[in-house]
CSV table of N, CA and C in Angstrom, one decimal:
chain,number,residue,atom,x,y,z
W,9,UNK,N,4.1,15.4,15.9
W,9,UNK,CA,3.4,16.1,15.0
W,9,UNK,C,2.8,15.2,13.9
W,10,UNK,N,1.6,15.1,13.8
W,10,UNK,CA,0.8,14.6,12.6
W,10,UNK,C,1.5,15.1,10.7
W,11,UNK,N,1.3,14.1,10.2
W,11,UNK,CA,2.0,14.3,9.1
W,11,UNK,C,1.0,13.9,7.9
W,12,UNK,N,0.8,14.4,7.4
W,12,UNK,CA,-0.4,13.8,5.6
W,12,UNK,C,0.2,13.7,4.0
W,13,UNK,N,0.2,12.9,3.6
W,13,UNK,CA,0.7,12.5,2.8
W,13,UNK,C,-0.6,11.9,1.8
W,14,UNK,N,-0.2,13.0,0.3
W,14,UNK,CA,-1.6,12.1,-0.6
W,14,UNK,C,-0.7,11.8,-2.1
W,15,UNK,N,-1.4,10.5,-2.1
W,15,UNK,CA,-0.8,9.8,-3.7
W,15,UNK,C,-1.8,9.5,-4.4
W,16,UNK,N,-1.7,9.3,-5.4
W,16,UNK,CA,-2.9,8.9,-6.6
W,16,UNK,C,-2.0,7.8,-7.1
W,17,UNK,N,-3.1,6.8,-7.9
W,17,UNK,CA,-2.6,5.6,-8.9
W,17,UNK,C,-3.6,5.8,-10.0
W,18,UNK,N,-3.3,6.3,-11.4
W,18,UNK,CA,-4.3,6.6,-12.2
W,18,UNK,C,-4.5,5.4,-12.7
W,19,UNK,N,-6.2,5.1,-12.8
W,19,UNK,CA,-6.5,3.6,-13.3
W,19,UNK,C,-8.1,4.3,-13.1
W,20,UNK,N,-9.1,3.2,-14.2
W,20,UNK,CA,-10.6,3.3,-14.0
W,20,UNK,C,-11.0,2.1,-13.4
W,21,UNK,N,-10.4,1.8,-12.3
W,21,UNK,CA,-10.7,0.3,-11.5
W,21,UNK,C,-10.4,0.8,-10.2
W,22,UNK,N,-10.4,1.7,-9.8
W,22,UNK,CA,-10.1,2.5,-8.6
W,22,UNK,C,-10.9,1.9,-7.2
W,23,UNK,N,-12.1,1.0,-7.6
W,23,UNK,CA,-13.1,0.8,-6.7
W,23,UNK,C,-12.4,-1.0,-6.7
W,24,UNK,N,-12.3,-1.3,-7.6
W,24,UNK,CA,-11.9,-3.1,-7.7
W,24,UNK,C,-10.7,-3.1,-7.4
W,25,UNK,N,-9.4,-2.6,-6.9
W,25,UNK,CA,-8.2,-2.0,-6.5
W,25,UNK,C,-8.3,-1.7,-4.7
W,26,UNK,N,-8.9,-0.9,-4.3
W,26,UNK,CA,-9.4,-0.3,-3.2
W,26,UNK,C,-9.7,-2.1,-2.0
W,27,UNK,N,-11.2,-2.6,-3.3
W,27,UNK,CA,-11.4,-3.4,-2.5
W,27,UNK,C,-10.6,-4.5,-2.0
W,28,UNK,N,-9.7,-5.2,-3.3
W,28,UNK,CA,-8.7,-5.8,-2.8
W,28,UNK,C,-7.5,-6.0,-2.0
W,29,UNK,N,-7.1,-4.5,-1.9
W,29,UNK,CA,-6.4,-4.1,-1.2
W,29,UNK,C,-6.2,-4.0,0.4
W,30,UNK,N,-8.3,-3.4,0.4
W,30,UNK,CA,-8.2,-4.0,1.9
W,30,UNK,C,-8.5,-5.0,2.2
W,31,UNK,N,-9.3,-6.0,1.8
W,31,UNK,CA,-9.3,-7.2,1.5
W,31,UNK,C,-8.2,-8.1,1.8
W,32,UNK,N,-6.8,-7.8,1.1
W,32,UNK,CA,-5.6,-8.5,1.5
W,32,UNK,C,-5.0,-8.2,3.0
W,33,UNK,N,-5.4,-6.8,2.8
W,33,UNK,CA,-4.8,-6.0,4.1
W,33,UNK,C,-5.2,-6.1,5.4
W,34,UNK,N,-6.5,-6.7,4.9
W,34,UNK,CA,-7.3,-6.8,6.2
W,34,UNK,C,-7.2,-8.3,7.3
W,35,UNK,N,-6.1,-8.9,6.8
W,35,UNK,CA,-5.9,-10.3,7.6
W,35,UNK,C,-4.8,-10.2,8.4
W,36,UNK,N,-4.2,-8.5,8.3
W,36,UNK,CA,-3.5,-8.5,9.4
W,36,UNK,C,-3.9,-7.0,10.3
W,37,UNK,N,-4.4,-6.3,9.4
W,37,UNK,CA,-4.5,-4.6,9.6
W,37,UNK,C,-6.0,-4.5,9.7
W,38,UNK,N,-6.4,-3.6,10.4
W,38,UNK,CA,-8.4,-3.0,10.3
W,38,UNK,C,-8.1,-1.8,8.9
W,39,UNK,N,-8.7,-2.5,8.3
W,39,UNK,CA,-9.1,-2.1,7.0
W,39,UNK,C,-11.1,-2.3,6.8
W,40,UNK,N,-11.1,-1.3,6.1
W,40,UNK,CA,-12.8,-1.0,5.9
W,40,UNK,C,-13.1,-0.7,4.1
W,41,UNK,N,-13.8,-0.9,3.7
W,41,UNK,CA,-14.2,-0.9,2.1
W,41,UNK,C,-15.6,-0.6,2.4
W,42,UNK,N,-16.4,0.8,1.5
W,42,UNK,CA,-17.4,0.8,1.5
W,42,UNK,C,-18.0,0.8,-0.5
W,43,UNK,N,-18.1,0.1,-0.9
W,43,UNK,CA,-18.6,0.1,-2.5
W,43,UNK,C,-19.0,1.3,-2.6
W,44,UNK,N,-20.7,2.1,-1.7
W,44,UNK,CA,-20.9,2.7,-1.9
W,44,UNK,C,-20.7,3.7,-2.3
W,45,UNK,N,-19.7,4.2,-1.4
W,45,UNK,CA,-19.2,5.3,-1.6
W,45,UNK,C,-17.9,5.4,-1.8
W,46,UNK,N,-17.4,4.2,-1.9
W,46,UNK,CA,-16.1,4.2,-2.8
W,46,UNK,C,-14.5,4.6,-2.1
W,47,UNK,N,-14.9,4.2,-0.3
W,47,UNK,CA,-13.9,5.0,0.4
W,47,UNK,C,-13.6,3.8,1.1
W,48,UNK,N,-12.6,3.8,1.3
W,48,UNK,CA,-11.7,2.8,2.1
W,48,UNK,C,-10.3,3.5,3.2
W,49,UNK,N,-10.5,2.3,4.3
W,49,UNK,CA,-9.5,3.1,5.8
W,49,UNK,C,-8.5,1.6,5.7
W,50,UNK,N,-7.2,1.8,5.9
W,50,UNK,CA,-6.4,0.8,6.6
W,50,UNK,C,-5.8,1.2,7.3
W,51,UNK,N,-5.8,0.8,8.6
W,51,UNK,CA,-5.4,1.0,10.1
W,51,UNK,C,-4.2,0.6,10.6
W,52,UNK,N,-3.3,1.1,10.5
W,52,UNK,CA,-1.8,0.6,11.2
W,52,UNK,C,-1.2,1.3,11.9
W,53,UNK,N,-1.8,0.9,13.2
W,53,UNK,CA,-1.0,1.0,14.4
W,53,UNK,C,-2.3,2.5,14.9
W,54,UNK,N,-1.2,3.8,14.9
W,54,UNK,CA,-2.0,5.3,14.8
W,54,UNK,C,-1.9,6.1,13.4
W,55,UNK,N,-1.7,4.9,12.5
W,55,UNK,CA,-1.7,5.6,11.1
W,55,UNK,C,-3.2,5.3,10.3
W,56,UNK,N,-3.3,6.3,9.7
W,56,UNK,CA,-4.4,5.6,9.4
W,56,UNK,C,-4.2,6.0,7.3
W,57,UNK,N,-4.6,5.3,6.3
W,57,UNK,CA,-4.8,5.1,5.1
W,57,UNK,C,-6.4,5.1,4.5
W,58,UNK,N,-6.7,6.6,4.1
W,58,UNK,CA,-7.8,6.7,3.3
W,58,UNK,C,-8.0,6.8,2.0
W,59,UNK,N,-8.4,5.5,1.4
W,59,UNK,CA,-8.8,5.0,0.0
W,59,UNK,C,-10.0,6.0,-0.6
W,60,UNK,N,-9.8,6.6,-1.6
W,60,UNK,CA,-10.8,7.8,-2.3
W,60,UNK,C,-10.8,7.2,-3.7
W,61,UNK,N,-12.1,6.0,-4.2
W,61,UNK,CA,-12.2,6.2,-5.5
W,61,UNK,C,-13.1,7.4,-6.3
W,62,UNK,N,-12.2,7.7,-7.6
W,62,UNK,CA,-12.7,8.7,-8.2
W,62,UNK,C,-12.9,7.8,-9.6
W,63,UNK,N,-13.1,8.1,-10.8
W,63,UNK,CA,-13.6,7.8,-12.3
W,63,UNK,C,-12.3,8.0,-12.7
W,64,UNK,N,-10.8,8.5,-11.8
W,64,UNK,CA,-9.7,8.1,-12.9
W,64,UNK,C,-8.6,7.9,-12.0
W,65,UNK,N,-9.1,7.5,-11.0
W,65,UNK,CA,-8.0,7.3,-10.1
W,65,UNK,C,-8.3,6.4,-8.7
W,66,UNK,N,-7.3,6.0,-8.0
W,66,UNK,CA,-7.2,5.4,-6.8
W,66,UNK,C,-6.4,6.8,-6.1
W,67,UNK,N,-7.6,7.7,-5.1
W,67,UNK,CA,-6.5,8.4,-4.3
W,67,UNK,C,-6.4,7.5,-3.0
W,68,UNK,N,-5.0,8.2,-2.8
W,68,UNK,CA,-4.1,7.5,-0.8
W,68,UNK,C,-4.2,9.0,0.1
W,69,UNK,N,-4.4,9.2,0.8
W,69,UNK,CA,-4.2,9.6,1.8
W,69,UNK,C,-3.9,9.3,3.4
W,70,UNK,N,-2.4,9.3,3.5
W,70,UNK,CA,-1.8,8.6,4.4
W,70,UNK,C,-1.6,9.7,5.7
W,71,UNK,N,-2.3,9.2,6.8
W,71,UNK,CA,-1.9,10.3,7.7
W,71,UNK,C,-1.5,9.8,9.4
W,72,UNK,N,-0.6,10.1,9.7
W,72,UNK,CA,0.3,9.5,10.6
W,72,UNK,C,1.1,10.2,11.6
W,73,UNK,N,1.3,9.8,13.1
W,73,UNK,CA,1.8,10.5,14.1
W,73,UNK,C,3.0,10.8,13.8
W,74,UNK,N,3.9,10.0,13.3
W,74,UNK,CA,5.7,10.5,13.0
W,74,UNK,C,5.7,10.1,12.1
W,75,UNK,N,7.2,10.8,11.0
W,75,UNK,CA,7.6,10.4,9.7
W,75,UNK,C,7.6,8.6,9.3
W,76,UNK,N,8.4,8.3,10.2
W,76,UNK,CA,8.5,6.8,10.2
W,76,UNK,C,7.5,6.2,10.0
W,77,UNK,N,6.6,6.1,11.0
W,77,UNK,CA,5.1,5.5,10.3
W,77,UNK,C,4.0,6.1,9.2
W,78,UNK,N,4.5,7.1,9.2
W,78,UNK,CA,4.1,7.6,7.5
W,78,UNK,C,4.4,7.3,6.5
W,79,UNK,N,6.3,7.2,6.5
W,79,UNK,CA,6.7,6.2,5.3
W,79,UNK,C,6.7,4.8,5.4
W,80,UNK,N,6.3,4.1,6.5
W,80,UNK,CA,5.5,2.8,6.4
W,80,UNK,C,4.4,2.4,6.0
W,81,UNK,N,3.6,3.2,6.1
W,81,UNK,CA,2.3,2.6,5.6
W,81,UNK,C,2.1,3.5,4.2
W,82,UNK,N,2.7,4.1,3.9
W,82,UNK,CA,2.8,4.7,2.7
W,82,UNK,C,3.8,3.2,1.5
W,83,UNK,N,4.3,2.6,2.3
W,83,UNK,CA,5.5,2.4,1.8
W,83,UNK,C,4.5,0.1,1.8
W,84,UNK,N,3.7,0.3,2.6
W,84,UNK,CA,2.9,-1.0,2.6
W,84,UNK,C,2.0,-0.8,1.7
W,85,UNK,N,1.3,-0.2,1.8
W,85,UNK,CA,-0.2,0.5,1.2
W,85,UNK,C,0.6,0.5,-0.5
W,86,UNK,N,1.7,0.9,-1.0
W,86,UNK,CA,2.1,1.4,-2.6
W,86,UNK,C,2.5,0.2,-2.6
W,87,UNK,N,3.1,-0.7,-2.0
W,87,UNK,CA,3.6,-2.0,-2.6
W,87,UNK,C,2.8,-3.1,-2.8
W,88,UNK,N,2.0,-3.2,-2.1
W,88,UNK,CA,0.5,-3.7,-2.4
W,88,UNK,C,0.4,-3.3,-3.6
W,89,UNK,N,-0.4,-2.2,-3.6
W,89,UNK,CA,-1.5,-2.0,-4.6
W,89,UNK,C,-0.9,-2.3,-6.5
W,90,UNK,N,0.7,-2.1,-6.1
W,90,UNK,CA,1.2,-1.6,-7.3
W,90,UNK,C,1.6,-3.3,-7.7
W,91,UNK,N,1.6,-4.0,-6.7
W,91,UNK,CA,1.7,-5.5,-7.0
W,91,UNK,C,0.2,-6.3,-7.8
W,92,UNK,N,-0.7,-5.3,-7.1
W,92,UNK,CA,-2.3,-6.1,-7.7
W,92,UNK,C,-2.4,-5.6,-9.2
W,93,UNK,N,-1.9,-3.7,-8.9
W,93,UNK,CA,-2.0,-3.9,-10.8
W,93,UNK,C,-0.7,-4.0,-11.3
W,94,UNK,N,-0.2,-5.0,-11.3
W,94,UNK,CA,1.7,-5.3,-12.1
W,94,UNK,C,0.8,-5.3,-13.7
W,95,UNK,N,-0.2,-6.2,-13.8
W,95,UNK,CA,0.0,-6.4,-15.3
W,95,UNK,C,-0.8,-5.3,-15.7
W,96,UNK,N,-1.1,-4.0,-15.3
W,96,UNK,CA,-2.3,-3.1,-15.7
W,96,UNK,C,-0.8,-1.8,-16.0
W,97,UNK,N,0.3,-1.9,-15.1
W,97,UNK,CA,1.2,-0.9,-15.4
W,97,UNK,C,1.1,-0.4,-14.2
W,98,UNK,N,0.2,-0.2,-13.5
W,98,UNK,CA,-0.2,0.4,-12.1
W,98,UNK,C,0.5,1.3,-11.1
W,99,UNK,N,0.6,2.4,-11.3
W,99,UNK,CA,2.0,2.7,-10.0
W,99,UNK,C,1.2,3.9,-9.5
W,100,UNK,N,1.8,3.8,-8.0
W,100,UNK,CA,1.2,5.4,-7.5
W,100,UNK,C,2.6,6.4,-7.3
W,101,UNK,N,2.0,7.6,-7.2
W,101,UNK,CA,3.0,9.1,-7.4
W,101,UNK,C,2.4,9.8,-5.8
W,102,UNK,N,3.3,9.9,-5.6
W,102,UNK,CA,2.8,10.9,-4.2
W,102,UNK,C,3.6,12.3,-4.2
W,103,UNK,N,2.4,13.0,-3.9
W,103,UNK,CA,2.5,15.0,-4.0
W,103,UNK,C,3.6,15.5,-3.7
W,104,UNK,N,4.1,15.0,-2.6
W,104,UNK,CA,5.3,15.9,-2.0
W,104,UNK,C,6.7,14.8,-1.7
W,105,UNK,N,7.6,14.9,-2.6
W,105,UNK,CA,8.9,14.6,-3.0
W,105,UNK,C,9.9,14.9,-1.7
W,106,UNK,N,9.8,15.3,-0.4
W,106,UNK,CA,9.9,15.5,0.2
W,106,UNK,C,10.7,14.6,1.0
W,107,UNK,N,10.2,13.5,1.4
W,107,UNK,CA,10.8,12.4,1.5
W,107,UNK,C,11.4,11.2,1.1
W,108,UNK,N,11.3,11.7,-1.0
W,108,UNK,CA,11.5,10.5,-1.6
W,108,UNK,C,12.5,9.3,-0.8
W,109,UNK,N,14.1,10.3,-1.2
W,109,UNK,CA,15.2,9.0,-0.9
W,109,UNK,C,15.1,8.1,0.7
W,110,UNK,N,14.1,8.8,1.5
W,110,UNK,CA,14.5,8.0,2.7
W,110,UNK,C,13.1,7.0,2.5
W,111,UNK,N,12.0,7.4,1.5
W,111,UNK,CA,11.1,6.5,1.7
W,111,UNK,C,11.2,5.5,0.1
W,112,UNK,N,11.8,5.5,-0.6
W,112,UNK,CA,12.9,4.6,-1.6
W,112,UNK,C,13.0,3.5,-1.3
W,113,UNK,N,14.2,4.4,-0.2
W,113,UNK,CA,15.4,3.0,0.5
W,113,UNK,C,14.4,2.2,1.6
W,114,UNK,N,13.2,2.8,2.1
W,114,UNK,CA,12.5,2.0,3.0
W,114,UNK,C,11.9,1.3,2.5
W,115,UNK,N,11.3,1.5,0.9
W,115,UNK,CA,10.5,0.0,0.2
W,115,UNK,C,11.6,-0.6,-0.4
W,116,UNK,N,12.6,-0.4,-0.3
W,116,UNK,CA,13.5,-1.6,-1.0
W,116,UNK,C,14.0,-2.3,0.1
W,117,UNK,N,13.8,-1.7,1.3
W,117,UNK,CA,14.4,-2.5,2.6
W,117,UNK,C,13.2,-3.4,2.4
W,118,UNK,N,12.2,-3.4,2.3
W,118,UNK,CA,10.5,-4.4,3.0
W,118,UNK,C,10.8,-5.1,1.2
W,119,UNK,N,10.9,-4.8,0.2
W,119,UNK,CA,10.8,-5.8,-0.9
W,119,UNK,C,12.2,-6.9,-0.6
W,120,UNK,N,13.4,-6.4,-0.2
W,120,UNK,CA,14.2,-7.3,-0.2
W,120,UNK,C,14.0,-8.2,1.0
W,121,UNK,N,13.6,-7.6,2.2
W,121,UNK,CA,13.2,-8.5,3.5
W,121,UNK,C,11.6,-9.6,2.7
W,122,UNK,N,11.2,-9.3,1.6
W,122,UNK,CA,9.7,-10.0,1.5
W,122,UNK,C,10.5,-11.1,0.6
W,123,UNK,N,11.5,-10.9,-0.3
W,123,UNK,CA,12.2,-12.1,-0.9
W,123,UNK,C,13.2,-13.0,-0.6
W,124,UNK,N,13.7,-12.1,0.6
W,124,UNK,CA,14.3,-13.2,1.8
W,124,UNK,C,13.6,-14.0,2.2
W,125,UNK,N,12.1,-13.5,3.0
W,125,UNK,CA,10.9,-14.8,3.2
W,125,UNK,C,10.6,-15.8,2.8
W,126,UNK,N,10.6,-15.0,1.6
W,126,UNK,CA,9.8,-15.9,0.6
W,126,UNK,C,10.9,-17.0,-0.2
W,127,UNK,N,12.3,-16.8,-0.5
W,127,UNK,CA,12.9,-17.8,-0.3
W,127,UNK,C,13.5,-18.4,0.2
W,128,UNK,N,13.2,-18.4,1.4
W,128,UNK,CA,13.5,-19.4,3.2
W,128,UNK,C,11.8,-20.2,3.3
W,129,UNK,N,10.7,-19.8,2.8
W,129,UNK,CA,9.6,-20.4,2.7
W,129,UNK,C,10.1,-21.8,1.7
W,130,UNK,N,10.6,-21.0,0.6
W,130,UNK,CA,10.9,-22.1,-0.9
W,130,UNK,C,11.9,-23.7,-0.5
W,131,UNK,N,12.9,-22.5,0.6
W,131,UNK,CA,14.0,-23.8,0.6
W,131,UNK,C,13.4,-25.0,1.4
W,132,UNK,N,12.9,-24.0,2.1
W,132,UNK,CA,11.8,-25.2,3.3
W,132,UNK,C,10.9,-26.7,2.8
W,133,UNK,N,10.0,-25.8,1.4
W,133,UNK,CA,9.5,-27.1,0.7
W,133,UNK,C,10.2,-27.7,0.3
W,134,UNK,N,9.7,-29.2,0.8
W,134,UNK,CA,10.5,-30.5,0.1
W,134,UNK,C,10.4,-30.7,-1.3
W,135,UNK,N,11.3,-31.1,-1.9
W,135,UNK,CA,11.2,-31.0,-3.3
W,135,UNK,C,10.5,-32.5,-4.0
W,136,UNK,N,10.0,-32.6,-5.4
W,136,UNK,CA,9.2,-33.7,-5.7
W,136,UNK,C,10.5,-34.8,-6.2
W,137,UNK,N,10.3,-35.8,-6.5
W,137,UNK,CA,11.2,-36.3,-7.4
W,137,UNK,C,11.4,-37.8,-6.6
């Protein structure tokens, strides 16, 4: 069963956010940015992620064949974005609380697996000296 999930990130940069995002996203995922009209798609897997800028907001609309990949790309898609605006305050809220605690523990599972990486990248570089 198809599942829809919509979050907003309130900011007046909704279009410079959007672009970046697929921008970043797009070196692994099909992701699309249109300026024009201010709408953006990122593509994972049969999920798909539609970017809606408005004048006070970044809306998400995440829509996906099973829960699991709903709170994945829900759970890629917010950790991004909320990483590009860290120093703006940046955070998105999504409508239906529904699945908070299981989709929580899912971005704390992908932030602690991304600083496991990232410090097994670290130990790797040789040090100066």
């Amino acid at each position: 069963m198809t599942s829809t999930l919509t979050g907003r990130a309130a900011t007046d940069r909704a279009a410079r956010y959007a672009k970046q995002l697929c921008s970043h996203l797009g070196r692994k995922l099909d992701t699309a940015f249109d300026a024009d009209t201010g709408i953006g798609t990122i593509v994972r897997g049969g999920s798909v992620a539609t970017l809606t800028c408005t004048g006070t907001a970044l809306e998400i609309a995440v829509t996906a064949p099973t829960q699991d990949d709903l709170l994945a790309l829900m759970a890629v898609t917010q950790n991004h974005l909320e990483r590009f605006g860290e120093k703006n305050e940046l955070v998105c809220v999504w409508d239906d609380a529904t699945f908070l605690d299981e989709y929580e523990a899912l971005r704390a599972e992908m932030n602690a697996r991304r600083a496991a990486d990232r410090a097994a990248r670290d130990a790797e570089q040789p040090t100066e000296g």
